[in-house]
Tab-separated table of C-alpha atoms in Angstrom:
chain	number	residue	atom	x	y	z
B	1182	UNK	CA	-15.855	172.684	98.705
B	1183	UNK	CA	-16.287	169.151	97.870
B	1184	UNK	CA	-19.480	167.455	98.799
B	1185	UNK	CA	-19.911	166.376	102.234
B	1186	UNK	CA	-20.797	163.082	100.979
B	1187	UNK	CA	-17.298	162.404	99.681
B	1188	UNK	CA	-15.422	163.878	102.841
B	1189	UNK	CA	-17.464	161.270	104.920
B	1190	UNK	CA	-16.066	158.444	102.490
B	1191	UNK	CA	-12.747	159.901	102.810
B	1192	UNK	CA	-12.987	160.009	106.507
B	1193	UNK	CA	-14.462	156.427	106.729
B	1194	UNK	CA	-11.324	155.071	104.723
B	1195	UNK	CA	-9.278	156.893	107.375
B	1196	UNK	CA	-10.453	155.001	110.229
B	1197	UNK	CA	-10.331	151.684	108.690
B	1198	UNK	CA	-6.474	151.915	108.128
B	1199	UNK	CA	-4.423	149.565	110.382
B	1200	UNK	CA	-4.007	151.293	114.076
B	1201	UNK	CA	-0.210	152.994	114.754
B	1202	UNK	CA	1.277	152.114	111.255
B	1203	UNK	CA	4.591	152.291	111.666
B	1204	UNK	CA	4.926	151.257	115.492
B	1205	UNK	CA	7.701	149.492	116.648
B	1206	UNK	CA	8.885	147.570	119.725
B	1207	UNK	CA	12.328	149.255	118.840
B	1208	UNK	CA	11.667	152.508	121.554
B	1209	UNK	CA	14.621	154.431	122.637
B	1210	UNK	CA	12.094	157.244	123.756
B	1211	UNK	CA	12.209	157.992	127.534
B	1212	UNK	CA	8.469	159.918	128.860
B	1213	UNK	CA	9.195	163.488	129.455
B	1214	UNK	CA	6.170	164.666	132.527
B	1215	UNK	CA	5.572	168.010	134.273
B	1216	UNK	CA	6.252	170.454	130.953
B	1217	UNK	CA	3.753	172.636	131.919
B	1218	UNK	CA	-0.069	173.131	131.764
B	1219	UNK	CA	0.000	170.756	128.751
B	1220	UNK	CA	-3.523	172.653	127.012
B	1221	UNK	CA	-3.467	170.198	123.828
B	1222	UNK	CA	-2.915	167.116	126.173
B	1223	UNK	CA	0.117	165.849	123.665
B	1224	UNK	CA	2.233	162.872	124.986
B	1225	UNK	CA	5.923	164.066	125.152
B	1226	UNK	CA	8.703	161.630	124.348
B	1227	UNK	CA	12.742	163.108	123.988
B	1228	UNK	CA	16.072	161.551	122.886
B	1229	UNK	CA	19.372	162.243	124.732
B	1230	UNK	CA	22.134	160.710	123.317
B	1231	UNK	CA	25.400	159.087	125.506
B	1232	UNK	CA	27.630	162.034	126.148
B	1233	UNK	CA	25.323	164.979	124.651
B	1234	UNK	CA	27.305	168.064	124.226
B	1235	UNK	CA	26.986	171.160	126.416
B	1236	UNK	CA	24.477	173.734	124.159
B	1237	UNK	CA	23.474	171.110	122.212
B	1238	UNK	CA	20.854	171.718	118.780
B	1239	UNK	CA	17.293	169.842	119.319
B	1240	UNK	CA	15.305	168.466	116.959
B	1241	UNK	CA	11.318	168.149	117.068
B	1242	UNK	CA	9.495	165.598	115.180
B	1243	UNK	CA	6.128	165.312	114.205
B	1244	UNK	CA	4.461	161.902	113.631
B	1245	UNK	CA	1.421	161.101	111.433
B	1246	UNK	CA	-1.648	160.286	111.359
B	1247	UNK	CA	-1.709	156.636	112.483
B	1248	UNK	CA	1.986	156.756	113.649
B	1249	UNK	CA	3.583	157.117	116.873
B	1250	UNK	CA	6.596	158.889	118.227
B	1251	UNK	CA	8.591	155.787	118.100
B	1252	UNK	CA	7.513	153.844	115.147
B	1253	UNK	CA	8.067	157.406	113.382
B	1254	UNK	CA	11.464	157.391	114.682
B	1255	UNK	CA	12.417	154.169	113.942
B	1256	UNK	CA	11.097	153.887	110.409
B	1257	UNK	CA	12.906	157.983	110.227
B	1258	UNK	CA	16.298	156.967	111.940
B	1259	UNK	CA	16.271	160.507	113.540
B	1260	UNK	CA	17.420	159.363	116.924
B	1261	UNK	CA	19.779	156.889	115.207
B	1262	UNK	CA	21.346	160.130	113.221
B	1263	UNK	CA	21.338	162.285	116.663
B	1264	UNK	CA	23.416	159.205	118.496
B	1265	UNK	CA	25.878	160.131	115.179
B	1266	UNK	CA	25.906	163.763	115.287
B	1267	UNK	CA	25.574	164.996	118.827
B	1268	UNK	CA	21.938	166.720	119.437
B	1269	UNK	CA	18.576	166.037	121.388
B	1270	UNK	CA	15.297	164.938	119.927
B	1271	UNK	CA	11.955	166.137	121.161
B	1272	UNK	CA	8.757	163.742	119.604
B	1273	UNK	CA	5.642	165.121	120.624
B	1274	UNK	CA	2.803	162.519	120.254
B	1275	UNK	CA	-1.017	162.272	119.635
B	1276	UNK	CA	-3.259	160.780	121.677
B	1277	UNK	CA	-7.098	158.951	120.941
B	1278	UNK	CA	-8.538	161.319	123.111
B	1279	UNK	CA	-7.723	164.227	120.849
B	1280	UNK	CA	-7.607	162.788	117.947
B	1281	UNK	CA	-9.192	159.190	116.944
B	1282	UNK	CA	-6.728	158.628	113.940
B	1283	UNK	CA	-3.684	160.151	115.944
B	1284	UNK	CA	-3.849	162.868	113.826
B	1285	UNK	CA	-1.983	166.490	115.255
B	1286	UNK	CA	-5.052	169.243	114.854
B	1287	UNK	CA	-3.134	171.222	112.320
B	1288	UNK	CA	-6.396	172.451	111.020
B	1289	UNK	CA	-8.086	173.308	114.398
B	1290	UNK	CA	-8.523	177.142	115.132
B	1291	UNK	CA	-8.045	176.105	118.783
B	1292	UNK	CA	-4.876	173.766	118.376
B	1293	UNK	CA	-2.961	176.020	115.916
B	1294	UNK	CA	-2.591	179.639	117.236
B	1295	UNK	CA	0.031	180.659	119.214
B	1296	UNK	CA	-0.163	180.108	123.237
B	1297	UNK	CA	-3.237	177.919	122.468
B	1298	UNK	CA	-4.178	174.555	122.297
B	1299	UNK	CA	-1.554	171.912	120.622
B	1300	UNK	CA	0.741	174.694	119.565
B	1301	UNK	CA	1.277	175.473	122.945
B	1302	UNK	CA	1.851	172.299	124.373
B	1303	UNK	CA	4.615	171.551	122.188
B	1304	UNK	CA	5.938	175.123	122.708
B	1305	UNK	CA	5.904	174.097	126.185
B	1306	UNK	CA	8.093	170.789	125.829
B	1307	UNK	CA	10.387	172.692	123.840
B	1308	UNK	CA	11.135	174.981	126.922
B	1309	UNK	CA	11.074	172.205	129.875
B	1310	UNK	CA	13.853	170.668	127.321
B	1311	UNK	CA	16.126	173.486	127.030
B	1312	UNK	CA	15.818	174.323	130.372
B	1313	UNK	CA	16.488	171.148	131.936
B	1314	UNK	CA	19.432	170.209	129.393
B	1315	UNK	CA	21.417	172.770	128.845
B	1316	UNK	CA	19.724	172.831	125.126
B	1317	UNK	CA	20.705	176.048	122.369
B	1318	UNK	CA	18.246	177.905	122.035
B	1319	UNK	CA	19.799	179.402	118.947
B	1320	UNK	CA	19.590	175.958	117.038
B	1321	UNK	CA	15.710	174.508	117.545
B	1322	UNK	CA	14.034	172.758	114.404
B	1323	UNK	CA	10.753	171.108	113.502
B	1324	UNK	CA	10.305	168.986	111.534
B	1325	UNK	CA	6.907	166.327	110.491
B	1326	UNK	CA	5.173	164.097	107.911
B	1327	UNK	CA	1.614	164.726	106.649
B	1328	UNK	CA	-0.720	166.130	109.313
B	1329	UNK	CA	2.667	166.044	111.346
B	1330	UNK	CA	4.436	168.459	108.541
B	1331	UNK	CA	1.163	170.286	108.115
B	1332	UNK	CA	1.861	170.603	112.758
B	1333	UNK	CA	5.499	171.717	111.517
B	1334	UNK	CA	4.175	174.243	109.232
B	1335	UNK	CA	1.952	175.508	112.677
B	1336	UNK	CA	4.870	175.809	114.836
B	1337	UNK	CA	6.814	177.550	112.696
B	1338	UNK	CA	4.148	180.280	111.634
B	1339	UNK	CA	3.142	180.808	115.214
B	1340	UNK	CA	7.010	180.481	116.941
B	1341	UNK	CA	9.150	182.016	113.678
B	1342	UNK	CA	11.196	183.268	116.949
B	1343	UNK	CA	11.726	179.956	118.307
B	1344	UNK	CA	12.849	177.802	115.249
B	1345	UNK	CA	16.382	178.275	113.460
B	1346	UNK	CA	14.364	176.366	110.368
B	1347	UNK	CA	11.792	173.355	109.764
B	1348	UNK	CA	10.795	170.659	107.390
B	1349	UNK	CA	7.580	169.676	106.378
B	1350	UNK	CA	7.072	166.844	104.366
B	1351	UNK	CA	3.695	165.798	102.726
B	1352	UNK	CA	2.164	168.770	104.655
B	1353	UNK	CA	0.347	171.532	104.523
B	1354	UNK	CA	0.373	175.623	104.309
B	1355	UNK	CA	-0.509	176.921	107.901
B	1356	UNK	CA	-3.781	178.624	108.126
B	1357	UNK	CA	-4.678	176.328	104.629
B	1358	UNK	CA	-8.036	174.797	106.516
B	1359	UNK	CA	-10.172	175.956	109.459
B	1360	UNK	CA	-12.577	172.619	109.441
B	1361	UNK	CA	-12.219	169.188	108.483
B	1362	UNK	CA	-14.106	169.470	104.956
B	1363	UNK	CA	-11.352	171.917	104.011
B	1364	UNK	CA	-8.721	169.924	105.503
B	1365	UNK	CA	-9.815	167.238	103.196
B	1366	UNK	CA	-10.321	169.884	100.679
B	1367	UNK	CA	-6.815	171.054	100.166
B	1368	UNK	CA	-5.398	167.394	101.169
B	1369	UNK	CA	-6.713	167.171	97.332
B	1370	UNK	CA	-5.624	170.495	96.310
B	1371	UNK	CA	-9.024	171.627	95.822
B	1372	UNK	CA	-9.372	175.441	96.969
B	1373	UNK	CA	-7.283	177.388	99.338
B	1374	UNK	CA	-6.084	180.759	100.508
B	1375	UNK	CA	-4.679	182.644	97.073
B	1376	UNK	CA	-0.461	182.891	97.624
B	1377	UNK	CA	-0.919	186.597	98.763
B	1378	UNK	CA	-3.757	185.766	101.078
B	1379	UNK	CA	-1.024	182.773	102.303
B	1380	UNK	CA	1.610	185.147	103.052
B	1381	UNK	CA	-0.656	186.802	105.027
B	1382	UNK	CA	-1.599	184.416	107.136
B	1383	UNK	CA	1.904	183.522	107.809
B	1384	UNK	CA	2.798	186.998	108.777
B	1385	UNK	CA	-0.505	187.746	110.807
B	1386	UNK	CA	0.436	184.380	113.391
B	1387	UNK	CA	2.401	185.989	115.278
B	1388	UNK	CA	4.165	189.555	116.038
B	1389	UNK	CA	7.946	188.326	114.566
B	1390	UNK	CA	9.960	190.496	112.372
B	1391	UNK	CA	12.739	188.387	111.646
B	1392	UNK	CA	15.245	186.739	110.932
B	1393	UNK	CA	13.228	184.215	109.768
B	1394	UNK	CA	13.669	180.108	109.997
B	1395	UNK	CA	15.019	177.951	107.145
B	1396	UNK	CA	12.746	175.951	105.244
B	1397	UNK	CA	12.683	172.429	103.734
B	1398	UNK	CA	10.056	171.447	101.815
B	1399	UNK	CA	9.487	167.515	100.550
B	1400	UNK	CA	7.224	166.309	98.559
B	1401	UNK	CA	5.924	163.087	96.195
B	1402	UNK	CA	5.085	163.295	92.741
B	1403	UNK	CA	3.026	160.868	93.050
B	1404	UNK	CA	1.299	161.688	96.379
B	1405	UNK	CA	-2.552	161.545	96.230
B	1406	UNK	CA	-3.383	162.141	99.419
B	1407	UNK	CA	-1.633	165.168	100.135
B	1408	UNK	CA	-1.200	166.888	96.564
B	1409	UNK	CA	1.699	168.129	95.452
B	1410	UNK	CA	0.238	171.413	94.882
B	1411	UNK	CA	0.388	171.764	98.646
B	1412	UNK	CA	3.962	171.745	98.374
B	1413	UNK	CA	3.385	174.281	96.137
B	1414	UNK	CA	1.596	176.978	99.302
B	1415	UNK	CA	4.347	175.834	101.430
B	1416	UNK	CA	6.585	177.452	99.206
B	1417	UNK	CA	4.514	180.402	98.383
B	1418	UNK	CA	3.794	181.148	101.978
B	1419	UNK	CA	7.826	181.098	103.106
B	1420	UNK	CA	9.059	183.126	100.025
B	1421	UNK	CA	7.295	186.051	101.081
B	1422	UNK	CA	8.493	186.152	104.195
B	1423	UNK	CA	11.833	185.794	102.978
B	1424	UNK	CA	11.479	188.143	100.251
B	1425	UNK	CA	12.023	185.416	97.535
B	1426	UNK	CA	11.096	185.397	94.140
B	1427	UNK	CA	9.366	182.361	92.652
B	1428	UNK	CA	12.317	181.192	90.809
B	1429	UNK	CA	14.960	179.152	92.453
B	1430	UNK	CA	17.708	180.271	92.047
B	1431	UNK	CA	19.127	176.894	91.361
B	1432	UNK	CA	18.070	173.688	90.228
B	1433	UNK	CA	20.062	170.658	90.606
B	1434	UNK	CA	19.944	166.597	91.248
B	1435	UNK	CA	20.665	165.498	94.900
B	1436	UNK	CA	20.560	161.520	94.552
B	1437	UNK	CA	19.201	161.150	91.501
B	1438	UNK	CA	15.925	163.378	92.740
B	1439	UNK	CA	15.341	167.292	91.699
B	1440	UNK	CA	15.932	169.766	94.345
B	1441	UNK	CA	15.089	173.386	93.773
B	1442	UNK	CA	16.805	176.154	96.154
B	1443	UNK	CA	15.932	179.742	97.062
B	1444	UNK	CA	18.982	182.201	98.502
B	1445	UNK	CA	18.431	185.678	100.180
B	1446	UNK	CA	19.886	188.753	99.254
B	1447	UNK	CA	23.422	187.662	100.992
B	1448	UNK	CA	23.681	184.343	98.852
B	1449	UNK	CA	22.764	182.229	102.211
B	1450	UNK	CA	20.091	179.091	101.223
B	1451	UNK	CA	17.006	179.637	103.136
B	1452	UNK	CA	14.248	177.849	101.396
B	1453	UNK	CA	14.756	174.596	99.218
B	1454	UNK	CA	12.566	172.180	97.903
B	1455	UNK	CA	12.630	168.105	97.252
B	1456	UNK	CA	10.250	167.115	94.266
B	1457	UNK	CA	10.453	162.823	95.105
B	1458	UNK	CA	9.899	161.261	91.529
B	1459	UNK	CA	6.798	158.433	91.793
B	1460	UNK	CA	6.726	158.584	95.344
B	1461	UNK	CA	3.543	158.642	96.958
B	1462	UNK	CA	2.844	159.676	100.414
B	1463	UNK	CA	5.361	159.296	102.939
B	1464	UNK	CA	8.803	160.277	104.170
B	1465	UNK	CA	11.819	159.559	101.643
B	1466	UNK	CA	14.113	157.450	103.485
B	1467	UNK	CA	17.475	155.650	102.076
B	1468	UNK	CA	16.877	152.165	103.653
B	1469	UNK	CA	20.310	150.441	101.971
B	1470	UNK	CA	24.010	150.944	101.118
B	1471	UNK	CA	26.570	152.918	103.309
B	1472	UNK	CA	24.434	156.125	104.327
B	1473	UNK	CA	21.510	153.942	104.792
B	1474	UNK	CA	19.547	155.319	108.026
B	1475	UNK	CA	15.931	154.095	109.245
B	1476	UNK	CA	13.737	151.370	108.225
B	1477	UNK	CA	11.037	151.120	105.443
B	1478	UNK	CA	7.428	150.545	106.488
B	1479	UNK	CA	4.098	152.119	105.768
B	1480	UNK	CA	3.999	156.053	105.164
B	1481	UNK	CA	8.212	155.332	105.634
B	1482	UNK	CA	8.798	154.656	102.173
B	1483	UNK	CA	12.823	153.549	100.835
B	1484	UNK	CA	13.134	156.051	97.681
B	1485	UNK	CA	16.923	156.220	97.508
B	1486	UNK	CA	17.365	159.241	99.343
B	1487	UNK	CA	17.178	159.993	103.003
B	1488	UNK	CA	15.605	163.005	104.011
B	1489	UNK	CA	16.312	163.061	107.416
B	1490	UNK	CA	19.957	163.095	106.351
B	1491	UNK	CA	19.684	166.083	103.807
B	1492	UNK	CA	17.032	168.340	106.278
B	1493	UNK	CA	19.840	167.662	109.396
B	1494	UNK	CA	22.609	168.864	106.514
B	1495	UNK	CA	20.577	171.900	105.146
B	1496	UNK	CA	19.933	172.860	108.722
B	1497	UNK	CA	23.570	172.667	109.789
B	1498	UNK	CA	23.734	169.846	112.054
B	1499	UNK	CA	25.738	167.359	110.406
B	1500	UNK	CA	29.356	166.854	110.995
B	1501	UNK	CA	30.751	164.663	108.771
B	1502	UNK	CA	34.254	164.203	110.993
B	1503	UNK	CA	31.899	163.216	113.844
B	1504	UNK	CA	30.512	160.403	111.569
B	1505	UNK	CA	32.768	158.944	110.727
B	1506	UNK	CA	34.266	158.347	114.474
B	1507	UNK	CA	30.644	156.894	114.939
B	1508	UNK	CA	31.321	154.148	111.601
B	1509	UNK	CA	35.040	153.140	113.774
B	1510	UNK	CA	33.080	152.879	116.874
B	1511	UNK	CA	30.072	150.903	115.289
B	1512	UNK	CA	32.690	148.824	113.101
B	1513	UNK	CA	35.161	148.169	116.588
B	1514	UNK	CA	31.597	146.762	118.039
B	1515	UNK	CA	31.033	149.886	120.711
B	1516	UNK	CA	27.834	150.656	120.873
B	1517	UNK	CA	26.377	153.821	119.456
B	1518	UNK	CA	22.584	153.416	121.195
B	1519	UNK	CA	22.124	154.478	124.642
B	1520	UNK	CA	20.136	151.578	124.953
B	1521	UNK	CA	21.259	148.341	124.455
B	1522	UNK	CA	18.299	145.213	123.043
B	1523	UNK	CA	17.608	143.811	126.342
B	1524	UNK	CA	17.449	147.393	128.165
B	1525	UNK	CA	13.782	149.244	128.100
B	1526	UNK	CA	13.432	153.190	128.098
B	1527	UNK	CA	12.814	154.494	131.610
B	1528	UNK	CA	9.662	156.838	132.138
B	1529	UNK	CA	11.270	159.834	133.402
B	1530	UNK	CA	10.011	163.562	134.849
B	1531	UNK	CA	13.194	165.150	132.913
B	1532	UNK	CA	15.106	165.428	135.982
B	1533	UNK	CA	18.427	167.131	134.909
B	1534	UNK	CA	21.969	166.294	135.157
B	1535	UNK	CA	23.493	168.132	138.148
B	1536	UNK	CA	26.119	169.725	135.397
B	1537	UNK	CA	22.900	171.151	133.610
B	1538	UNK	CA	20.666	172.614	136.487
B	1539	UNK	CA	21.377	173.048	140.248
B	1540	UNK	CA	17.905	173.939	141.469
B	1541	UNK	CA	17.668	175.777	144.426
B	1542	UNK	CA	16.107	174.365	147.057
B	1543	UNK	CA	13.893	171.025	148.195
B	1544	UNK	CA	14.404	168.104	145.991
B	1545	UNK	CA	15.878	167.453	142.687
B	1546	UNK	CA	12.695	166.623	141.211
B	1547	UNK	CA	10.876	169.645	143.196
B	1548	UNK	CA	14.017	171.772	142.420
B	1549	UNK	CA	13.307	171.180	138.679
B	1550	UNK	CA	9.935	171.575	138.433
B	1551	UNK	CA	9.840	174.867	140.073
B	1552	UNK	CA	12.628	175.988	137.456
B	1553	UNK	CA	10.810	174.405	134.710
B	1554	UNK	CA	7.611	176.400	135.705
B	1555	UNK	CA	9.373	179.506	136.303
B	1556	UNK	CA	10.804	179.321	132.929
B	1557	UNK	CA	7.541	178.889	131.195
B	1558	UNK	CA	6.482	181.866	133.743
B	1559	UNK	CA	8.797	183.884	132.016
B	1560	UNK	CA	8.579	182.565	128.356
B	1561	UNK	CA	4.851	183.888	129.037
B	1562	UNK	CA	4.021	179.986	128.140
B	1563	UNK	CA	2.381	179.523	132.017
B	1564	UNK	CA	-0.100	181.605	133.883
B	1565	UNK	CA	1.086	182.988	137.141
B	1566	UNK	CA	-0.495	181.337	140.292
């Protein structure tokens, strides 16, 4: 362990970065209330594009540390891409009171096991989503940057059931850190779990089986404040699981920049990784040309290559037909946002679309609620009372 001396340094230097890098007065995020007993006290924000598709896939993003939901998604373009392609975006958000840097407590014993804590709050949202949309539940990803991908890795060691795959970007092995000197610790790639001791700490989160979720894995050469060698446990920890060997089993050049990809026994690609040349910490995003998507700012850094475009392909969700209806529309001036400039995101208590839900009973909003809780009832997500 480093000295303590140096963590406190570290931790001062934190603090004194600007507040919410990355926010933006661009917010197409409506408030999602009453998603259950809420144990981590997270903020809940979700994305429904114009005309979203019956059994649509959702996507949950994780922020970090100094971001919020929507400056992530703006500098990310993640609701941008879901406008394009059809499916719902979940952004669970920090707030001071747990976390003075805005920070998700990926490292917190409390906040990362499953039905506990942060974990379970966003396991929550997840379910008051589906439920009230109409959501798949086969096709639910995670994805985050930095203590957001090391939240990512958290969900999907503790919920392998829930998640059809993940991304985690400048993040961290679950179960890596159980205090903040660690967390520091292997933010440096100093120490760590051994890869078998990794695996098993993946495995021992929850009681899952299989299949398991498809993983993504990002990373900058050049990152010094999360290390590239965490990359490296991300890895280790999902190719046991999978039954991988360390080896890709192909290496090739996706935009000029070196991705490495693991297949199962069936030839199907389950893990891959993106090594970012001279990137430092932040998400890869492709901020000009003709598949440009998001906007450079800090931690959203313009390498050429967007990986919110390449995770959404690996995980299935693109449909390139469906885009390029979008480029007519957008070219023929018809509007592709569900909110136009001059109209602000209502705060809403996800009250469905009758075509969705027809509760039984009392009000819409009651209605809801009741099916909401019952759901989480049954999920075992909500204590019965």
């Amino acid at each position: 362990m480093r000295d303590i001396s140096d963590t406190i340094a570290r931790l001062s230097a934190m603090r004194r970065r600007p507040a919410d890098a990355g926010q933006s007065k661009e917010d197409h995020l409506s408030e999602m209330t009453g998603f259950g007993s809420n144990p981590g006290a997270l903020r809940a924000r979700l994305y429904l594009p114009e005309n979203l598709p019956k059994q649509a896939a959702l996507v949950v993003v994780l922020h970090g540390c100094t971001q919020t939901a929507a400056g992530y998604d703006h500098g990310s373009g993640w609701t941008e891409l879901a406008a394009d392609q059809g499916f719902a975006v979940l952004f669970p958000e920090q707030q001071r009171a747990n976390n003075a840097n805005l920070c998700f407590n990926w490292f917190v014993p409390g906040d990362i096991s499953r039905d506990s804590g942060e974990a379970l709050s966003i396991r929550q949202m997840i379910e008051a989503a589906v439920v009230t949309h109409g959501l798949d539940r086969k096709r639910i990803f995670v994805t985050g940057l930095s203590a957001g991908g090391a939240m990512a890795a958290v969900m999907l060691a503790t919920y392998p059931d829930v998640f059809a795959g993940g991304a985690i970007i400048a993040g961290l092995a679950y179960g890596s850190a159980s205090t903040i000197p660690e967390a520091f610790d292997r933010m440096r790639g100093h120490g760590g779990p051994s890869r078998s001791d990794l695996q098993r700490l993946l495995r021992a989160a929850s009681l899952h089986k299989g299949p398991w979720p498809r993983i993504s894995v990002w990373q900058g050469s050049a990152d010094t404040t999360v290390v590239p060698s965490n990359a490296d446990a991300v890895l280790a920890q999902w190719q046991g699981v999978h039954g991988l060997a360390q080896a890709p089993t192909r290496t090739e050049k996706v935009d000029g920049q070196s991705r490495k990809v693991w297949s199962d026994g069936k030839g199907r690609d389950v893990v891959e990784a993106y090594s970012i040349a001279g990137m430092g910490h932040g998400t890869p995003l492709q901020a000009s040309g003709d598949n440009a998507l998001g906007k450079a700012g800090p931690f959203m850094l313009d390498a050429g290559i967007s990986s919110t475009r390449h995770i959404a392909r690996f995980w299935g969700l693109t449909k390139p037909e469906v885009r390029r209806a979008a480029k007519a529309k957008a070219a023929s001036g018809t509007a592709l946002q569900p909110f136009s400039p001059k109209e602000k995101p209502r705060a809403v208590r996800v009250d469905p679309t009758p075509e969705r839900v027809n509760p039984p009973g009392g009000g819409p909003a009651a209605g809801i609620t009741k099916v909401i809780e019952d759901a989480l009832r049954a999920a075992g997500l909500m204590r019965r009372g």
